[in-house]
XYZ file of C-alpha atoms in Angstrom:
414
model
C 34.008 35.547 -51.862
C 34.871 33.883 -48.540
C 38.124 35.857 -48.355
C 36.293 39.148 -48.690
C 33.751 38.163 -46.023
C 36.642 37.289 -43.706
C 38.330 40.641 -44.348
C 35.089 42.547 -43.695
C 34.524 40.679 -40.412
C 38.159 41.138 -39.323
C 38.087 44.898 -39.935
C 34.636 45.712 -38.561
C 34.739 43.484 -35.468
C 38.169 44.649 -34.284
C 36.755 47.057 -31.679
C 34.350 44.673 -29.918
C 35.734 42.870 -26.844
C 34.720 39.450 -25.565
C 35.862 37.958 -22.255
C 37.921 34.887 -23.148
C 41.304 34.511 -21.396
C 41.168 38.121 -20.348
C 39.811 39.984 -23.348
C 39.827 39.046 -27.018
C 38.547 41.175 -29.841
C 35.630 39.669 -31.716
C 37.671 39.685 -34.938
C 40.248 37.530 -33.141
C 37.535 34.974 -32.416
C 36.943 34.935 -36.194
C 40.676 34.314 -36.646
C 40.638 31.434 -34.144
C 37.770 29.788 -36.001
C 39.045 30.407 -39.548
C 42.845 30.040 -39.308
C 42.862 26.190 -39.297
C 40.830 26.167 -42.516
C 42.947 28.674 -44.476
C 46.336 27.271 -43.480
C 48.017 24.479 -45.467
C 51.182 22.660 -44.423
C 52.686 23.439 -47.825
C 52.433 27.184 -47.056
C 55.562 27.020 -44.915
C 57.514 25.502 -47.822
C 56.049 27.782 -50.492
C 56.452 30.989 -48.461
C 59.744 30.897 -46.518
C 59.226 34.343 -44.987
C 55.911 33.213 -43.499
C 57.786 30.328 -41.896
C 60.479 32.696 -40.589
C 57.955 35.195 -39.184
C 56.027 32.431 -37.419
C 59.298 30.993 -36.097
C 60.196 34.392 -34.617
C 56.808 34.642 -32.894
C 57.116 31.044 -31.677
C 60.528 31.958 -30.270
C 58.928 34.914 -28.479
C 56.273 32.601 -27.018
C 58.937 30.147 -25.814
C 60.797 32.897 -23.954
C 57.499 34.142 -22.519
C 56.835 30.710 -21.051
C 60.364 30.479 -19.602
C 60.167 33.948 -18.059
C 56.629 33.696 -16.706
C 56.802 30.166 -15.294
C 60.431 29.684 -14.247
C 61.727 33.178 -13.446
C 59.143 35.778 -12.386
C 56.356 33.322 -11.493
C 53.672 35.508 -13.068
C 50.066 34.946 -12.076
C 48.074 32.612 -14.367
C 45.836 35.512 -15.379
C 48.803 37.610 -16.528
C 50.794 34.912 -18.299
C 47.718 33.522 -20.034
C 46.948 36.986 -21.402
C 50.549 37.419 -22.524
C 50.755 34.012 -24.210
C 47.340 34.438 -25.820
C 48.451 37.739 -27.385
C 51.428 36.064 -29.087
C 49.379 33.070 -30.264
C 46.722 35.420 -31.664
C 49.472 37.352 -33.497
C 50.632 34.128 -35.156
C 47.147 33.016 -36.157
C 46.205 36.519 -37.371
C 49.298 36.643 -39.573
C 48.399 33.300 -41.157
C 44.733 34.217 -41.624
C 45.450 37.656 -43.080
C 48.278 36.449 -45.330
C 45.903 33.924 -46.908
C 43.054 36.451 -47.279
C 44.768 39.795 -48.044
C 46.462 38.300 -51.099
C 45.220 40.453 -53.980
C 44.738 44.138 -54.701
C 40.931 44.151 -54.508
C 40.919 42.490 -51.087
C 43.550 44.905 -49.763
C 41.475 47.851 -50.987
C 38.405 46.305 -49.334
C 40.351 46.045 -46.063
C 41.314 49.732 -46.302
C 37.701 50.691 -47.001
C 36.372 48.624 -44.097
C 39.009 50.151 -41.815
C 37.712 53.617 -42.740
C 34.166 52.492 -41.932
C 35.272 50.985 -38.616
C 37.034 54.210 -37.633
C 33.932 56.221 -38.503
C 31.748 53.994 -36.321
C 34.172 53.589 -33.415
C 35.629 56.364 -31.241
C 38.539 55.656 -28.891
C 37.975 56.363 -25.196
C 41.140 58.485 -25.154
C 39.372 61.196 -27.180
C 38.768 63.989 -24.666
C 39.677 67.257 -26.450
C 39.599 68.888 -29.882
C 43.205 67.911 -30.610
C 42.873 64.333 -29.354
C 39.669 64.105 -31.416
C 41.634 64.894 -34.566
C 44.549 62.625 -33.637
C 42.596 59.555 -32.556
C 39.331 59.934 -34.477
C 39.754 62.076 -37.609
C 43.374 61.259 -38.526
C 42.823 57.465 -38.791
C 39.851 58.093 -41.090
C 41.728 60.655 -43.191
C 44.902 58.554 -43.407
C 43.161 55.553 -44.918
C 41.092 57.844 -47.138
C 44.349 59.360 -48.429
C 45.532 55.778 -49.082
C 42.615 55.329 -51.493
C 43.120 58.750 -53.113
C 46.824 58.265 -53.804
C 46.173 54.712 -55.044
C 43.695 56.116 -57.580
C 46.045 58.930 -58.633
C 49.129 56.709 -58.879
C 47.224 54.171 -60.986
C 46.638 57.035 -63.452
C 50.334 58.045 -63.445
C 49.588 61.316 -61.626
C 52.799 61.304 -59.583
C 52.801 65.076 -58.982
C 49.265 64.947 -57.622
C 50.243 62.029 -55.392
C 53.091 64.130 -53.972
C 50.805 67.135 -53.533
C 48.175 65.163 -51.621
C 50.735 63.464 -49.365
C 52.645 66.650 -48.517
C 49.412 68.598 -47.942
C 48.115 65.910 -45.586
C 51.487 65.789 -43.830
C 51.330 69.541 -43.165
C 47.745 69.209 -41.925
C 48.881 66.565 -39.440
C 51.740 68.736 -38.166
C 49.337 71.638 -37.733
C 46.855 69.435 -35.874
C 49.204 67.938 -33.253
C 49.574 64.608 -35.080
C 53.297 64.731 -35.733
C 54.051 61.013 -36.144
C 51.522 60.633 -38.960
C 52.889 63.802 -40.573
C 56.442 62.443 -40.467
C 55.402 59.109 -42.004
C 53.558 60.732 -44.921
C 56.373 63.223 -45.547
C 59.109 60.562 -45.571
C 56.998 58.329 -47.804
C 56.467 61.184 -50.272
C 60.230 61.786 -50.504
C 60.961 58.070 -51.024
C 58.215 57.650 -53.649
C 59.498 60.672 -55.579
C 63.117 59.498 -55.653
C 62.252 55.902 -56.506
C 60.008 56.980 -59.387
C 62.394 59.549 -60.855
C 65.130 56.865 -60.991
C 67.645 59.334 -59.590
C 71.152 57.919 -59.498
C 72.385 57.487 -55.939
C 76.002 57.840 -54.845
C 77.726 58.394 -51.517
C 78.450 62.024 -52.422
C 74.821 62.710 -53.375
C 73.522 61.058 -50.213
C 75.877 63.185 -48.094
C 74.872 66.396 -49.907
C 71.178 65.577 -49.685
C 71.519 64.745 -45.963
C 73.134 68.113 -45.225
C 70.543 70.067 -47.206
C 67.701 68.037 -45.647
C 69.064 68.597 -42.128
C 69.288 72.376 -42.660
C 65.798 72.551 -44.184
C 64.397 70.408 -41.385
C 65.892 72.662 -38.692
C 64.561 75.809 -40.401
C 61.086 74.299 -40.760
C 61.230 73.045 -37.193
C 61.990 76.547 -35.910
C 58.971 77.921 -37.778
C 56.903 75.067 -36.342
C 57.995 75.828 -32.757
C 57.223 79.531 -33.148
C 53.807 78.785 -34.623
C 52.930 76.363 -31.826
C 54.109 78.689 -29.054
C 52.102 81.554 -30.609
C 48.940 79.393 -30.637
C 48.806 79.473 -34.449
C 48.934 75.695 -34.970
C 49.093 72.567 -32.840
C 47.329 72.069 -29.541
C 47.796 72.067 -25.784
C 49.713 68.796 -25.945
C 52.397 70.243 -28.265
C 52.598 73.525 -26.369
C 52.986 71.697 -23.061
C 55.813 69.574 -24.460
C 57.686 72.549 -25.912
C 57.174 74.751 -22.870
C 58.909 72.307 -20.540
C 62.040 72.155 -22.727
C 65.056 74.251 -21.801
C 65.690 74.743 -25.526
C 62.482 74.153 -27.514
C 64.411 74.600 -30.797
C 66.315 71.363 -30.174
C 64.288 68.603 -31.898
C 66.093 65.901 -29.898
C 64.767 67.468 -26.712
C 61.237 67.261 -28.064
C 61.788 63.627 -29.019
C 63.026 62.858 -25.485
C 60.068 64.456 -23.735
C 57.629 63.043 -26.285
C 58.976 59.515 -25.834
C 59.823 59.557 -22.127
C 58.583 55.962 -21.928
C 61.859 54.983 -23.616
C 63.857 56.015 -20.542
C 61.453 54.237 -18.206
C 61.745 51.110 -20.354
C 65.559 51.364 -20.430
C 65.604 51.436 -16.628
C 63.273 48.434 -16.467
C 65.527 46.551 -18.907
C 68.599 47.370 -16.797
C 66.806 46.002 -13.726
C 66.023 42.644 -15.424
C 68.101 42.382 -18.620
C 68.095 38.615 -19.189
C 64.549 37.478 -18.494
C 62.508 40.671 -18.145
C 59.602 41.356 -15.827
C 57.097 38.886 -17.269
C 53.965 39.093 -19.391
C 51.659 41.942 -18.461
C 54.494 43.327 -16.301
C 53.101 45.480 -13.497
C 54.977 48.515 -12.175
C 54.390 47.425 -8.576
C 56.346 50.223 -6.865
C 55.545 52.889 -9.510
C 59.315 53.314 -10.006
C 59.054 53.506 -13.790
C 55.929 55.643 -13.697
C 57.872 58.204 -11.623
C 60.611 58.293 -14.293
C 57.915 59.077 -16.827
C 56.582 61.895 -14.667
C 60.085 63.310 -14.160
C 60.543 63.760 -17.918
C 57.078 65.304 -18.131
C 57.848 67.547 -15.139
C 54.709 66.393 -13.363
C 54.169 65.716 -9.680
C 53.338 62.266 -8.391
C 49.606 61.566 -8.121
C 49.269 58.213 -6.368
C 45.488 58.024 -6.718
C 45.706 58.679 -10.462
C 48.535 56.152 -10.811
C 46.570 53.359 -9.149
C 43.548 54.090 -11.328
C 45.582 53.046 -14.376
C 46.605 49.519 -15.392
C 50.130 50.258 -14.043
C 51.929 48.336 -16.788
C 55.618 49.166 -17.069
C 55.744 51.896 -19.752
C 57.744 51.278 -22.911
C 55.817 52.613 -25.951
C 57.981 50.504 -28.249
C 57.339 47.007 -29.558
C 61.071 46.243 -29.514
C 61.747 47.607 -26.031
C 58.449 46.279 -24.720
C 59.490 42.760 -25.712
C 62.735 43.177 -23.744
C 60.925 44.651 -20.733
C 58.422 41.802 -20.599
C 60.339 38.791 -21.911
C 63.999 39.703 -21.586
C 66.854 39.488 -24.059
C 65.472 36.405 -25.809
C 62.133 38.097 -26.457
C 63.917 41.168 -27.781
C 65.969 39.043 -30.198
C 62.812 37.266 -31.373
C 61.024 40.547 -32.154
C 64.166 41.944 -33.817
C 64.184 38.866 -36.079
C 60.521 39.442 -36.982
C 61.275 43.111 -37.679
C 64.285 42.175 -39.835
C 62.290 39.714 -41.954
C 59.517 42.256 -42.558
C 62.007 44.983 -43.436
C 63.812 42.755 -45.948
C 60.515 42.247 -47.753
C 59.482 45.881 -47.320
C 62.699 47.328 -48.716
C 62.491 44.919 -51.654
C 59.036 46.335 -52.424
C 60.288 49.926 -52.136
C 63.184 49.209 -54.515
C 61.309 47.121 -57.073
C 57.572 47.777 -56.790
C 57.167 51.084 -58.628
C 54.980 49.434 -61.268
C 52.434 48.342 -58.679
C 49.315 50.505 -58.456
C 49.423 50.169 -54.653
C 53.064 51.300 -54.507
C 52.561 54.579 -52.543
C 50.272 52.804 -50.064
C 52.846 50.040 -49.608
C 55.648 52.552 -48.990
C 53.487 54.195 -46.312
C 52.822 50.811 -44.732
C 56.518 49.867 -44.639
C 57.475 53.172 -43.000
C 54.510 52.771 -40.664
C 55.829 49.336 -39.657
C 59.215 50.845 -38.787
C 57.532 53.548 -36.711
C 55.310 50.979 -34.961
C 58.179 48.703 -33.961
C 60.202 51.663 -32.651
C 57.575 53.922 -31.080
C 54.323 52.036 -30.436
C 53.233 49.867 -27.467
C 53.905 46.146 -27.654
C 50.145 45.516 -27.950
C 50.488 46.553 -31.613
C 52.199 43.203 -32.210
C 48.750 41.726 -31.800
C 46.406 44.429 -33.062
C 48.052 46.263 -35.997
C 51.210 44.527 -37.166
C 49.691 41.248 -38.515
C 47.547 42.980 -41.157
C 50.319 45.241 -42.472
C 52.844 42.388 -42.302
C 50.465 40.168 -44.297
C 50.038 42.838 -47.000
C 53.804 43.364 -47.232
C 54.416 39.609 -47.428
C 51.707 39.110 -50.062
C 53.153 41.890 -52.215
C 56.694 40.591 -51.818
C 55.733 37.179 -53.154
C 53.717 38.797 -55.938
C 56.840 40.685 -57.035
C 59.025 37.610 -56.613
C 56.610 35.548 -58.723
C 56.512 38.202 -61.446
C 60.313 38.349 -61.553
C 60.510 34.556 -61.753
C 58.013 34.446 -64.623
C 59.940 37.137 -66.458
C 63.170 35.163 -66.122
C 61.441 32.055 -67.466
C 60.116 33.994 -70.459
C 63.610 35.322 -71.213
C 65.081 31.829 -70.996
C 62.374 30.457 -73.328
C 62.989 33.284 -75.767
C 66.707 32.510 -75.779
C 66.079 28.801 -76.310
C 63.514 29.410 -79.071
C 64.650 32.447 -81.066
C 62.325 33.575 -83.829
């Protein structure tokens, strides 16, 4: 009962800010109060991956302290906010791992997330397309989670594929490409893992060639439809229109993730120790790189109205920008541990009723680490990481029990 109350509070209070060491979310205050009571010292021995994930975050915190205090001499306000974010990530992971540890609680979390997204609207919503991307898509995505869970539990694999592909196409048509890619890739993986198709190097090569050709053909139809105002929105049309060759998907990726080039420049300027927590683009050097890829003119007034953080739009690169090489290695270690558990679930978890949801979450984690701001390490990653870790140990426990039953059967034949 207490676990479910904690999950409800964590999900519903995640959009309310309180001023403590900068700004904390109200659900993070719940985490601060509850984490000491849910954590046991034996957890680190019983769950080695929890220990490894916390060690990676502790390593990140250590490099933050070194960079902020000894190298860049960040202001107390900035380094306290940076350190607090990492500490909150650690405590959230512990709290959520100990609460999101069964199917009913995970489903409750998904349901409460839908309710939160219905109640809350992001300030970035300022057009029809951004309304779909930042308001409707989060609601629909988690609703699709529940639908495909229900269908998969009833062995309706074809209907699961139909729903996921249909939603993927809707996202592409509505200027929400990243969500569309995640659902499409997950559908392909779920299909192959459930059909038990034999995999060989030759088959992988053949499938890759066919997939690449089909992708390019579909991409060409997508570009034509966007440029003819049939699908997509102003954001997609603006991106494609500034490309010399709009039919080159790599060009679209470059202009859509221009923050990567700004972050790479920032890393080259301070490769060992980074620019510090809450790194400010003081001269607007990196902001101008961003504008160059977007083919926009410099607007100083607009630039100074923003928070002026060095752009990265990647958890991995953001760690390097802020904390240097050591911070990057720490986040890579965290990513590696989560992926080892995630891939184990994808390979061995087909019997789980939550399997399609878990595949989506694992792919979503990959996308988040590669293409989402470093703030996601605090806000989004702990919950998904906790669900992945919980499921991993559920599978590991089931496999261990099965081995014990086989050994008992061999020792005591009928």
